[in-house]
JSON list of C-alpha atoms in Angstrom, two decimals:
[
{"chain": "A", "resi": 1, "resn": "MET", "atom": "CA", "xyz": [0.00, 0.00, 0.00]},
{"chain": "A", "resi": 2, "resn": "SER", "atom": "CA", "xyz": [1.15, 3.54, -0.71]},
{"chain": "A", "resi": 3, "resn": "GLU", "atom": "CA", "xyz": [2.28, 5.83, 2.06]},
{"chain": "A", "resi": 4, "resn": "ALA", "atom": "CA", "xyz": [-0.50, 7.79, 3.73]},
{"chain": "A", "resi": 5, "resn": "ILE", "atom": "CA", "xyz": [-0.98, 11.36, 2.51]},
{"chain": "A", "resi": 6, "resn": "LEU", "atom": "CA", "xyz": [-2.32, 12.40, 5.88]},
{"chain": "A", "resi": 7, "resn": "LYS", "atom": "CA", "xyz": [-2.40, 10.77, 9.29]},
{"chain": "A", "resi": 8, "resn": "LEU", "atom": "CA", "xyz": [-4.34, 11.59, 12.46]},
{"chain": "A", "resi": 9, "resn": "GLU", "atom": "CA", "xyz": [-3.10, 10.20, 15.78]},
{"chain": "A", "resi": 10, "resn": "GLY", "atom": "CA", "xyz": [-5.31, 10.44, 18.86]},
{"chain": "A", "resi": 11, "resn": "ILE", "atom": "CA", "xyz": [-7.29, 13.37, 17.45]},
{"chain": "A", "resi": 12, "resn": "ALA", "atom": "CA", "xyz": [-10.12, 14.62, 19.68]},
{"chain": "A", "resi": 13, "resn": "ARG", "atom": "CA", "xyz": [-12.23, 17.78, 19.78]},
{"chain": "A", "resi": 14, "resn": "ASP", "atom": "CA", "xyz": [-14.09, 19.45, 22.63]},
{"chain": "A", "resi": 15, "resn": "PHE", "atom": "CA", "xyz": [-16.67, 22.24, 22.41]},
{"chain": "A", "resi": 16, "resn": "TYR", "atom": "CA", "xyz": [-18.10, 24.41, 25.15]},
{"chain": "A", "resi": 17, "resn": "ASP", "atom": "CA", "xyz": [-21.88, 24.56, 24.78]},
{"chain": "A", "resi": 18, "resn": "GLY", "atom": "CA", "xyz": [-22.37, 27.45, 27.24]},
{"chain": "A", "resi": 19, "resn": "ARG", "atom": "CA", "xyz": [-22.74, 25.18, 30.24]},
{"chain": "A", "resi": 20, "resn": "GLU", "atom": "CA", "xyz": [-20.12, 22.47, 29.98]},
{"chain": "A", "resi": 21, "resn": "LEU", "atom": "CA", "xyz": [-17.26, 21.20, 27.88]},
{"chain": "A", "resi": 22, "resn": "ARG", "atom": "CA", "xyz": [-18.44, 18.39, 25.61]},
{"chain": "A", "resi": 23, "resn": "ARG", "atom": "CA", "xyz": [-16.30, 15.94, 23.65]},
{"chain": "A", "resi": 24, "resn": "VAL", "atom": "CA", "xyz": [-17.85, 15.85, 20.17]},
{"chain": "A", "resi": 25, "resn": "LEU", "atom": "CA", "xyz": [-15.04, 13.83, 18.59]},
{"chain": "A", "resi": 26, "resn": "LYS", "atom": "CA", "xyz": [-13.48, 11.02, 20.59]},
{"chain": "A", "resi": 27, "resn": "LYS", "atom": "CA", "xyz": [-9.81, 10.09, 20.26]},
{"chain": "A", "resi": 28, "resn": "THR", "atom": "CA", "xyz": [-9.46, 8.97, 16.67]},
{"chain": "A", "resi": 29, "resn": "ASP", "atom": "CA", "xyz": [-6.69, 7.46, 14.56]},
{"chain": "A", "resi": 30, "resn": "LEU", "atom": "CA", "xyz": [-7.12, 7.74, 10.82]},
{"chain": "A", "resi": 31, "resn": "GLU", "atom": "CA", "xyz": [-4.96, 7.60, 7.69]},
{"chain": "A", "resi": 32, "resn": "ILE", "atom": "CA", "xyz": [-5.90, 8.94, 4.25]},
{"chain": "A", "resi": 33, "resn": "TYR", "atom": "CA", "xyz": [-4.31, 7.28, 1.24]},
{"chain": "A", "resi": 34, "resn": "PRO", "atom": "CA", "xyz": [-3.83, 8.31, -2.39]},
{"chain": "A", "resi": 35, "resn": "ALA", "atom": "CA", "xyz": [-6.03, 6.76, -5.10]},
{"chain": "A", "resi": 36, "resn": "GLU", "atom": "CA", "xyz": [-8.72, 5.97, -2.55]},
{"chain": "A", "resi": 37, "resn": "PHE", "atom": "CA", "xyz": [-12.30, 7.25, -2.30]},
{"chain": "A", "resi": 38, "resn": "THR", "atom": "CA", "xyz": [-13.05, 7.35, 1.43]},
{"chain": "A", "resi": 39, "resn": "VAL", "atom": "CA", "xyz": [-16.64, 7.94, 2.52]},
{"chain": "A", "resi": 40, "resn": "ILE", "atom": "CA", "xyz": [-17.25, 9.02, 6.12]},
{"chain": "A", "resi": 41, "resn": "ALA", "atom": "CA", "xyz": [-20.89, 8.47, 7.03]},
{"chain": "A", "resi": 42, "resn": "GLY", "atom": "CA", "xyz": [-23.04, 9.13, 10.03]},
{"chain": "A", "resi": 43, "resn": "PRO", "atom": "CA", "xyz": [-26.18, 10.90, 11.25]},
{"chain": "A", "resi": 44, "resn": "SER", "atom": "CA", "xyz": [-26.29, 14.57, 12.17]},
{"chain": "A", "resi": 45, "resn": "GLY", "atom": "CA", "xyz": [-24.25, 15.14, 15.32]},
{"chain": "A", "resi": 46, "resn": "SER", "atom": "CA", "xyz": [-22.06, 12.08, 14.79]},
{"chain": "A", "resi": 47, "resn": "GLY", "atom": "CA", "xyz": [-18.89, 14.15, 14.44]},
{"chain": "A", "resi": 48, "resn": "LYS", "atom": "CA", "xyz": [-18.26, 13.63, 10.72]},
{"chain": "A", "resi": 49, "resn": "THR", "atom": "CA", "xyz": [-18.13, 17.34, 9.80]},
{"chain": "A", "resi": 50, "resn": "THR", "atom": "CA", "xyz": [-15.89, 18.05, 12.81]},
{"chain": "A", "resi": 51, "resn": "LEU", "atom": "CA", "xyz": [-13.58, 15.28, 11.66]},
{"chain": "A", "resi": 52, "resn": "MET", "atom": "CA", "xyz": [-13.47, 16.59, 8.10]},
{"chain": "A", "resi": 53, "resn": "THR", "atom": "CA", "xyz": [-12.71, 20.17, 9.16]},
{"chain": "A", "resi": 54, "resn": "ILE", "atom": "CA", "xyz": [-9.86, 18.88, 11.32]},
{"chain": "A", "resi": 55, "resn": "ILE", "atom": "CA", "xyz": [-8.53, 16.80, 8.40]},
{"chain": "A", "resi": 56, "resn": "GLY", "atom": "CA", "xyz": [-8.60, 19.97, 6.27]},
{"chain": "A", "resi": 57, "resn": "LEU", "atom": "CA", "xyz": [-6.74, 22.01, 8.91]},
{"chain": "A", "resi": 58, "resn": "VAL", "atom": "CA", "xyz": [-9.72, 24.35, 9.25]},
{"chain": "A", "resi": 59, "resn": "LEU", "atom": "CA", "xyz": [-10.39, 23.37, 12.87]},
{"chain": "A", "resi": 60, "resn": "GLN", "atom": "CA", "xyz": [-7.69, 22.72, 15.46]},
{"chain": "A", "resi": 61, "resn": "PRO", "atom": "CA", "xyz": [-8.06, 19.50, 17.48]},
{"chain": "A", "resi": 62, "resn": "SER", "atom": "CA", "xyz": [-8.24, 19.74, 21.26]},
{"chain": "A", "resi": 63, "resn": "GLU", "atom": "CA", "xyz": [-5.63, 17.00, 21.43]},
{"chain": "A", "resi": 64, "resn": "GLY", "atom": "CA", "xyz": [-3.74, 14.65, 19.16]},
{"chain": "A", "resi": 65, "resn": "THR", "atom": "CA", "xyz": [-1.34, 15.01, 16.26]},
{"chain": "A", "resi": 66, "resn": "ILE", "atom": "CA", "xyz": [-1.77, 15.56, 12.51]},
{"chain": "A", "resi": 67, "resn": "TYR", "atom": "CA", "xyz": [0.84, 14.57, 9.94]},
{"chain": "A", "resi": 68, "resn": "ILE", "atom": "CA", "xyz": [0.95, 15.55, 6.28]},
{"chain": "A", "resi": 69, "resn": "GLY", "atom": "CA", "xyz": [3.27, 12.97, 4.81]},
{"chain": "A", "resi": 70, "resn": "ASP", "atom": "CA", "xyz": [5.99, 12.72, 7.45]},
{"chain": "A", "resi": 71, "resn": "LYS", "atom": "CA", "xyz": [5.64, 16.35, 8.53]},
{"chain": "A", "resi": 72, "resn": "LYS", "atom": "CA", "xyz": [4.02, 17.01, 11.89]},
{"chain": "A", "resi": 73, "resn": "VAL", "atom": "CA", "xyz": [1.52, 19.88, 11.90]},
{"chain": "A", "resi": 74, "resn": "ALA", "atom": "CA", "xyz": [1.83, 21.56, 15.28]},
{"chain": "A", "resi": 75, "resn": "ALA", "atom": "CA", "xyz": [1.65, 25.13, 16.59]},
{"chain": "A", "resi": 76, "resn": "TYR", "atom": "CA", "xyz": [1.36, 26.58, 13.10]},
{"chain": "A", "resi": 77, "resn": "SER", "atom": "CA", "xyz": [0.29, 30.19, 12.69]},
{"chain": "A", "resi": 78, "resn": "ASP", "atom": "CA", "xyz": [-2.93, 31.01, 10.86]},
{"chain": "A", "resi": 79, "resn": "THR", "atom": "CA", "xyz": [-0.91, 32.09, 7.83]},
{"chain": "A", "resi": 80, "resn": "GLU", "atom": "CA", "xyz": [1.12, 28.87, 7.81]},
{"chain": "A", "resi": 81, "resn": "LEU", "atom": "CA", "xyz": [-2.06, 26.79, 8.12]},
{"chain": "A", "resi": 82, "resn": "ALA", "atom": "CA", "xyz": [-3.66, 28.73, 5.26]},
{"chain": "A", "resi": 83, "resn": "ASN", "atom": "CA", "xyz": [-0.64, 28.01, 3.07]},
{"chain": "A", "resi": 84, "resn": "LEU", "atom": "CA", "xyz": [-0.76, 24.32, 3.98]},
{"chain": "A", "resi": 85, "resn": "ARG", "atom": "CA", "xyz": [-4.45, 24.18, 3.10]},
{"chain": "A", "resi": 86, "resn": "MET", "atom": "CA", "xyz": [-3.86, 25.84, -0.27]},
{"chain": "A", "resi": 87, "resn": "ARG", "atom": "CA", "xyz": [-1.05, 23.45, -1.16]},
{"chain": "A", "resi": 88, "resn": "ASN", "atom": "CA", "xyz": [-2.62, 20.25, 0.09]},
{"chain": "A", "resi": 89, "resn": "PHE", "atom": "CA", "xyz": [-6.42, 20.44, 0.11]},
{"chain": "A", "resi": 90, "resn": "GLY", "atom": "CA", "xyz": [-9.31, 21.11, -2.21]},
{"chain": "A", "resi": 91, "resn": "PHE", "atom": "CA", "xyz": [-12.82, 21.64, -0.80]},
{"chain": "A", "resi": 92, "resn": "VAL", "atom": "CA", "xyz": [-16.23, 20.88, -2.28]},
{"chain": "A", "resi": 93, "resn": "PHE", "atom": "CA", "xyz": [-19.27, 21.91, -0.25]},
{"chain": "A", "resi": 94, "resn": "GLN", "atom": "CA", "xyz": [-22.98, 21.12, -0.19]},
{"chain": "A", "resi": 95, "resn": "GLN", "atom": "CA", "xyz": [-23.64, 24.30, -2.19]},
{"chain": "A", "resi": 96, "resn": "ALA", "atom": "CA", "xyz": [-21.31, 25.14, -5.06]},
{"chain": "A", "resi": 97, "resn": "GLU", "atom": "CA", "xyz": [-20.74, 28.70, -3.74]},
{"chain": "A", "resi": 98, "resn": "LEU", "atom": "CA", "xyz": [-19.69, 30.07, -7.12]},
{"chain": "A", "resi": 99, "resn": "ILE", "atom": "CA", "xyz": [-19.58, 33.82, -7.75]},
{"chain": "A", "resi": 100, "resn": "PRO", "atom": "CA", "xyz": [-22.70, 34.24, -9.92]},
{"chain": "A", "resi": 101, "resn": "ALA", "atom": "CA", "xyz": [-21.59, 37.31, -11.91]},
{"chain": "A", "resi": 102, "resn": "LEU", "atom": "CA", "xyz": [-18.26, 35.76, -12.94]},
{"chain": "A", "resi": 103, "resn": "SER", "atom": "CA", "xyz": [-17.81, 33.32, -15.79]},
{"chain": "A", "resi": 104, "resn": "VAL", "atom": "CA", "xyz": [-17.16, 29.66, -15.15]},
{"chain": "A", "resi": 105, "resn": "VAL", "atom": "CA", "xyz": [-13.47, 29.93, -15.99]},
{"chain": "A", "resi": 106, "resn": "GLU", "atom": "CA", "xyz": [-13.10, 33.06, -13.84]},
{"chain": "A", "resi": 107, "resn": "ASN", "atom": "CA", "xyz": [-14.44, 31.12, -10.87]},
{"chain": "A", "resi": 108, "resn": "LEU", "atom": "CA", "xyz": [-11.64, 28.61, -11.34]},
{"chain": "A", "resi": 109, "resn": "LEU", "atom": "CA", "xyz": [-8.97, 31.26, -11.79]},
{"chain": "A", "resi": 110, "resn": "ILE", "atom": "CA", "xyz": [-9.97, 33.06, -8.59]},
{"chain": "A", "resi": 111, "resn": "ALA", "atom": "CA", "xyz": [-9.41, 29.83, -6.69]},
{"chain": "A", "resi": 112, "resn": "ALA", "atom": "CA", "xyz": [-5.89, 29.80, -8.12]},
{"chain": "A", "resi": 113, "resn": "GLY", "atom": "CA", "xyz": [-5.27, 33.21, -6.56]},
{"chain": "A", "resi": 114, "resn": "VAL", "atom": "CA", "xyz": [-5.73, 35.17, -9.77]},
{"chain": "A", "resi": 115, "resn": "GLN", "atom": "CA", "xyz": [-7.62, 38.38, -9.00]},
{"chain": "A", "resi": 116, "resn": "GLY", "atom": "CA", "xyz": [-7.19, 40.88, -11.80]},
{"chain": "A", "resi": 117, "resn": "GLY", "atom": "CA", "xyz": [-4.04, 41.48, -13.79]},
{"chain": "A", "resi": 118, "resn": "SER", "atom": "CA", "xyz": [-2.65, 39.18, -16.43]},
{"chain": "A", "resi": 119, "resn": "ILE", "atom": "CA", "xyz": [-3.37, 35.45, -16.50]},
{"chain": "A", "resi": 120, "resn": "SER", "atom": "CA", "xyz": [-0.71, 33.05, -17.68]},
{"chain": "A", "resi": 121, "resn": "SER", "atom": "CA", "xyz": [-1.54, 30.94, -20.70]},
{"chain": "A", "resi": 122, "resn": "VAL", "atom": "CA", "xyz": [-0.55, 27.83, -18.73]},
{"chain": "A", "resi": 123, "resn": "LEU", "atom": "CA", "xyz": [-3.07, 28.55, -15.99]},
{"chain": "A", "resi": 124, "resn": "ARG", "atom": "CA", "xyz": [-5.83, 29.38, -18.46]},
{"chain": "A", "resi": 125, "resn": "GLU", "atom": "CA", "xyz": [-5.15, 26.16, -20.40]},
{"chain": "A", "resi": 126, "resn": "LYS", "atom": "CA", "xyz": [-5.21, 24.20, -17.14]},
{"chain": "A", "resi": 127, "resn": "SER", "atom": "CA", "xyz": [-8.59, 25.72, -16.23]},
{"chain": "A", "resi": 128, "resn": "LEU", "atom": "CA", "xyz": [-10.04, 24.88, -19.64]},
{"chain": "A", "resi": 129, "resn": "ALA", "atom": "CA", "xyz": [-8.65, 21.35, -19.46]},
{"chain": "A", "resi": 130, "resn": "LEU", "atom": "CA", "xyz": [-10.37, 20.81, -16.11]},
{"chain": "A", "resi": 131, "resn": "LEU", "atom": "CA", "xyz": [-13.65, 22.05, -17.52]},
{"chain": "A", "resi": 132, "resn": "GLU", "atom": "CA", "xyz": [-13.27, 19.82, -20.56]},
{"chain": "A", "resi": 133, "resn": "GLY", "atom": "CA", "xyz": [-12.72, 16.84, -18.30]},
{"chain": "A", "resi": 134, "resn": "PHE", "atom": "CA", "xyz": [-16.07, 17.57, -16.66]},
{"chain": "A", "resi": 135, "resn": "GLY", "atom": "CA", "xyz": [-17.87, 18.14, -19.99]},
{"chain": "A", "resi": 136, "resn": "LEU", "atom": "CA", "xyz": [-18.19, 21.88, -19.33]},
{"chain": "A", "resi": 137, "resn": "LYS", "atom": "CA", "xyz": [-15.67, 23.50, -21.63]},
{"chain": "A", "resi": 138, "resn": "GLN", "atom": "CA", "xyz": [-18.45, 24.97, -23.80]},
{"chain": "A", "resi": 139, "resn": "TYR", "atom": "CA", "xyz": [-19.66, 26.86, -20.72]},
{"chain": "A", "resi": 140, "resn": "SER", "atom": "CA", "xyz": [-16.27, 28.37, -19.86]},
{"chain": "A", "resi": 141, "resn": "HIS", "atom": "CA", "xyz": [-17.34, 31.96, -20.63]},
{"chain": "A", "resi": 142, "resn": "VAL", "atom": "CA", "xyz": [-20.94, 31.59, -19.44]},
{"chain": "A", "resi": 143, "resn": "LYS", "atom": "CA", "xyz": [-21.87, 33.38, -16.21]},
{"chain": "A", "resi": 144, "resn": "ALA", "atom": "CA", "xyz": [-22.03, 30.92, -13.34]},
{"chain": "A", "resi": 145, "resn": "GLN", "atom": "CA", "xyz": [-25.54, 32.03, -12.46]},
{"chain": "A", "resi": 146, "resn": "LYS", "atom": "CA", "xyz": [-26.85, 30.53, -15.72]},
{"chain": "A", "resi": 147, "resn": "LEU", "atom": "CA", "xyz": [-25.74, 26.98, -14.95]},
{"chain": "A", "resi": 148, "resn": "SER", "atom": "CA", "xyz": [-27.91, 24.21, -13.53]},
{"chain": "A", "resi": 149, "resn": "THR", "atom": "CA", "xyz": [-27.32, 23.09, -9.95]},
{"chain": "A", "resi": 150, "resn": "GLY", "atom": "CA", "xyz": [-25.52, 19.95, -11.14]},
{"chain": "A", "resi": 151, "resn": "GLN", "atom": "CA", "xyz": [-23.32, 21.91, -13.53]},
{"chain": "A", "resi": 152, "resn": "LYS", "atom": "CA", "xyz": [-22.41, 24.35, -10.76]},
{"chain": "A", "resi": 153, "resn": "GLN", "atom": "CA", "xyz": [-21.32, 21.48, -8.53]},
{"chain": "A", "resi": 154, "resn": "ARG", "atom": "CA", "xyz": [-19.07, 20.09, -11.28]},
{"chain": "A", "resi": 155, "resn": "VAL", "atom": "CA", "xyz": [-17.53, 23.55, -11.69]},
{"chain": "A", "resi": 156, "resn": "ALA", "atom": "CA", "xyz": [-16.98, 23.61, -7.93]},
{"chain": "A", "resi": 157, "resn": "ILE", "atom": "CA", "xyz": [-15.10, 20.31, -8.19]},
{"chain": "A", "resi": 158, "resn": "GLY", "atom": "CA", "xyz": [-12.97, 21.79, -10.99]},
{"chain": "A", "resi": 159, "resn": "ARG", "atom": "CA", "xyz": [-12.29, 24.84, -8.83]},
{"chain": "A", "resi": 160, "resn": "SER", "atom": "CA", "xyz": [-11.16, 22.59, -5.98]},
{"chain": "A", "resi": 161, "resn": "LEU", "atom": "CA", "xyz": [-8.58, 20.94, -8.27]},
{"chain": "A", "resi": 162, "resn": "ILE", "atom": "CA", "xyz": [-6.98, 24.06, -9.73]},
{"chain": "A", "resi": 163, "resn": "ASN", "atom": "CA", "xyz": [-4.12, 23.98, -7.18]},
{"chain": "A", "resi": 164, "resn": "ASP", "atom": "CA", "xyz": [-3.50, 20.21, -7.57]},
{"chain": "A", "resi": 165, "resn": "PRO", "atom": "CA", "xyz": [-4.46, 19.25, -4.01]},
{"chain": "A", "resi": 166, "resn": "LYS", "atom": "CA", "xyz": [-3.26, 16.03, -2.43]},
{"chain": "A", "resi": 167, "resn": "VAL", "atom": "CA", "xyz": [-6.62, 15.53, -0.73]},
{"chain": "A", "resi": 168, "resn": "LEU", "atom": "CA", "xyz": [-10.06, 16.49, -2.03]},
{"chain": "A", "resi": 169, "resn": "LEU", "atom": "CA", "xyz": [-12.54, 17.02, 0.83]},
{"chain": "A", "resi": 170, "resn": "CYS", "atom": "CA", "xyz": [-16.25, 16.90, -0.02]},
{"chain": "A", "resi": 171, "resn": "ASP", "atom": "CA", "xyz": [-18.98, 17.88, 2.44]},
{"chain": "A", "resi": 172, "resn": "GLU", "atom": "CA", "xyz": [-22.36, 16.45, 1.34]},
{"chain": "A", "resi": 173, "resn": "PRO", "atom": "CA", "xyz": [-21.78, 17.53, -2.30]},
{"chain": "A", "resi": 174, "resn": "THR", "atom": "CA", "xyz": [-24.76, 15.56, -3.65]},
{"chain": "A", "resi": 175, "resn": "SER", "atom": "CA", "xyz": [-27.40, 16.37, -1.03]},
{"chain": "A", "resi": 176, "resn": "ALA", "atom": "CA", "xyz": [-28.90, 19.26, -3.03]},
{"chain": "A", "resi": 177, "resn": "LEU", "atom": "CA", "xyz": [-28.83, 17.41, -6.37]},
{"chain": "A", "resi": 178, "resn": "ASP", "atom": "CA", "xyz": [-31.41, 15.35, -8.22]},
{"chain": "A", "resi": 179, "resn": "SER", "atom": "CA", "xyz": [-30.67, 11.70, -8.88]},
{"chain": "A", "resi": 180, "resn": "GLU", "atom": "CA", "xyz": [-29.16, 12.20, -12.35]},
{"chain": "A", "resi": 181, "resn": "SER", "atom": "CA", "xyz": [-26.89, 15.08, -11.28]},
{"chain": "A", "resi": 182, "resn": "SER", "atom": "CA", "xyz": [-25.89, 13.18, -8.15]},
{"chain": "A", "resi": 183, "resn": "THR", "atom": "CA", "xyz": [-24.80, 10.19, -10.24]},
{"chain": "A", "resi": 184, "resn": "ILE", "atom": "CA", "xyz": [-22.71, 12.43, -12.51]},
{"chain": "A", "resi": 185, "resn": "VAL", "atom": "CA", "xyz": [-20.99, 14.08, -9.54]},
{"chain": "A", "resi": 186, "resn": "LEU", "atom": "CA", "xyz": [-20.30, 10.75, -7.82]},
{"chain": "A", "resi": 187, "resn": "ASP", "atom": "CA", "xyz": [-18.94, 9.25, -11.03]},
{"chain": "A", "resi": 188, "resn": "THR", "atom": "CA", "xyz": [-16.67, 12.29, -11.33]},
{"chain": "A", "resi": 189, "resn": "LEU", "atom": "CA", "xyz": [-15.39, 11.96, -7.76]},
{"chain": "A", "resi": 190, "resn": "LYS", "atom": "CA", "xyz": [-14.83, 8.23, -8.23]},
{"chain": "A", "resi": 191, "resn": "ARG", "atom": "CA", "xyz": [-12.81, 8.91, -11.38]},
{"chain": "A", "resi": 192, "resn": "LEU", "atom": "CA", "xyz": [-10.77, 11.58, -9.60]},
{"chain": "A", "resi": 193, "resn": "SER", "atom": "CA", "xyz": [-10.00, 9.17, -6.77]},
{"chain": "A", "resi": 194, "resn": "LYS", "atom": "CA", "xyz": [-8.20, 6.92, -9.24]},
{"chain": "A", "resi": 195, "resn": "ASP", "atom": "CA", "xyz": [-5.50, 9.58, -9.61]},
{"chain": "A", "resi": 196, "resn": "SER", "atom": "CA", "xyz": [-2.52, 7.86, -7.98]},
{"chain": "A", "resi": 197, "resn": "SER", "atom": "CA", "xyz": [-1.41, 11.05, -6.25]},
{"chain": "A", "resi": 198, "resn": "ARG", "atom": "CA", "xyz": [-4.73, 12.15, -4.72]},
{"chain": "A", "resi": 199, "resn": "GLY", "atom": "CA", "xyz": [-7.12, 10.96, -2.05]},
{"chain": "A", "resi": 200, "resn": "VAL", "atom": "CA", "xyz": [-10.83, 11.84, -2.07]},
{"chain": "A", "resi": 201, "resn": "VAL", "atom": "CA", "xyz": [-12.74, 12.07, 1.23]},
{"chain": "A", "resi": 202, "resn": "MET", "atom": "CA", "xyz": [-16.49, 12.62, 1.36]},
{"chain": "A", "resi": 203, "resn": "VAL", "atom": "CA", "xyz": [-18.76, 13.03, 4.39]},
{"chain": "A", "resi": 204, "resn": "THR", "atom": "CA", "xyz": [-22.40, 12.14, 3.96]},
{"chain": "A", "resi": 205, "resn": "HIS", "atom": "CA", "xyz": [-25.48, 10.68, 5.62]},
{"chain": "A", "resi": 206, "resn": "ASP", "atom": "CA", "xyz": [-26.79, 9.33, 2.29]},
{"chain": "A", "resi": 207, "resn": "PRO", "atom": "CA", "xyz": [-26.45, 5.52, 1.91]},
{"chain": "A", "resi": 208, "resn": "ARG", "atom": "CA", "xyz": [-26.77, 5.85, -1.89]},
{"chain": "A", "resi": 209, "resn": "VAL", "atom": "CA", "xyz": [-23.16, 7.08, -1.86]},
{"chain": "A", "resi": 210, "resn": "PHE", "atom": "CA", "xyz": [-21.81, 3.95, -0.18]},
{"chain": "A", "resi": 211, "resn": "PRO", "atom": "CA", "xyz": [-21.40, 1.78, -3.33]},
{"chain": "A", "resi": 212, "resn": "TYR", "atom": "CA", "xyz": [-18.95, 4.33, -4.73]},
{"chain": "A", "resi": 213, "resn": "ALA", "atom": "CA", "xyz": [-16.61, 4.08, -1.74]},
{"chain": "A", "resi": 214, "resn": "ASP", "atom": "CA", "xyz": [-13.31, 2.26, -1.80]},
{"chain": "A", "resi": 215, "resn": "ARG", "atom": "CA", "xyz": [-13.37, 2.64, 1.97]},
{"chain": "A", "resi": 216, "resn": "LEU", "atom": "CA", "xyz": [-16.42, 3.26, 4.15]},
{"chain": "A", "resi": 217, "resn": "ILE", "atom": "CA", "xyz": [-16.10, 4.68, 7.66]},
{"chain": "A", "resi": 218, "resn": "LYS", "atom": "CA", "xyz": [-19.11, 5.09, 9.95]},
{"chain": "A", "resi": 219, "resn": "LEU", "atom": "CA", "xyz": [-19.24, 7.50, 12.87]},
{"chain": "A", "resi": 220, "resn": "GLU", "atom": "CA", "xyz": [-21.68, 7.63, 15.75]},
{"chain": "A", "resi": 221, "resn": "ASP", "atom": "CA", "xyz": [-21.55, 9.75, 18.92]},
{"chain": "A", "resi": 222, "resn": "GLY", "atom": "CA", "xyz": [-18.13, 11.10, 17.98]},
{"chain": "A", "resi": 223, "resn": "GLY", "atom": "CA", "xyz": [-16.39, 7.78, 17.42]},
{"chain": "A", "resi": 224, "resn": "ILE", "atom": "CA", "xyz": [-15.64, 5.40, 14.55]},
{"chain": "A", "resi": 225, "resn": "THR", "atom": "CA", "xyz": [-17.94, 2.37, 14.79]},
{"chain": "A", "resi": 226, "resn": "TYR", "atom": "CA", "xyz": [-17.05, 0.76, 11.46]},
{"chain": "A", "resi": 227, "resn": "ASP", "atom": "CA", "xyz": [-14.15, 0.88, 9.01]},
{"chain": "A", "resi": 228, "resn": "SER", "atom": "CA", "xyz": [-14.41, -1.32, 5.93]},
{"chain": "A", "resi": 229, "resn": "ARG", "atom": "CA", "xyz": [-10.62, -1.53, 5.79]},
{"chain": "A", "resi": 230, "resn": "ASN", "atom": "CA", "xyz": [-10.58, -3.76, 8.85]},
{"chain": "A", "resi": 231, "resn": "SER", "atom": "CA", "xyz": [-14.33, -4.58, 8.90]},
{"chain": "A", "resi": 232, "resn": "THR", "atom": "CA", "xyz": [-14.69, -3.85, 12.58]},
{"chain": "A", "resi": 233, "resn": "GLU", "atom": "CA", "xyz": [-17.93, -2.89, 14.27]},
{"chain": "A", "resi": 234, "resn": "GLY", "atom": "CA", "xyz": [-18.29, -1.18, 17.62]},
{"chain": "A", "resi": 235, "resn": "GLY", "atom": "CA", "xyz": [-14.86, 0.39, 18.11]},
{"chain": "A", "resi": 236, "resn": "THR", "atom": "CA", "xyz": [-12.32, 2.88, 16.82]},
{"chain": "A", "resi": 237, "resn": "GLN", "atom": "CA", "xyz": [-9.41, 1.85, 14.68]}
]
């Protein structure tokens, strides 16, 4: 098996609810591998979104250690964490969150840090190639607001890939889509997971996603209750 892209050791997260400190994510060990589509499933309140935001370095754990490759992520400044996120992670959310008045290709270029000024031909070609891969090249100069919901979500996936992330993190990306659009998006994510250098992680409560997973992890009450890699029920890894 390939080396893990990212590793969590003893990660836990506490939140203060105004009355007491609650542990919403129990101590968790988890490794994310390249060329693997990992689905993290669980009901609302199970801890899956907390886990994903910690994986993406958006939320700091209350305890435990995160490694990217063999590099330990500890006591980083906000700026350093932002740079790590940009270099290592792409994010796809429940809503596409495109800028409606900008064209499709402009939405991708903004994600690459291009805001006005000249755009390199290499970056523009890369953006168009991503759109072509998703069957959207003909919409490259169409305003994002004119796209269907499913098309917008595919553009959002393209936007998440513009910086060549090592890990693509997807938070319920199909929950607002009809069945046909959902299938297209899931097929796209499955295809992207076959890239030998990238891991795809998706959190969901929708069992229709499960057949697409190379690895299925179930969370309940802040802890892993099932991991298809070792086919264990009722305990963390």
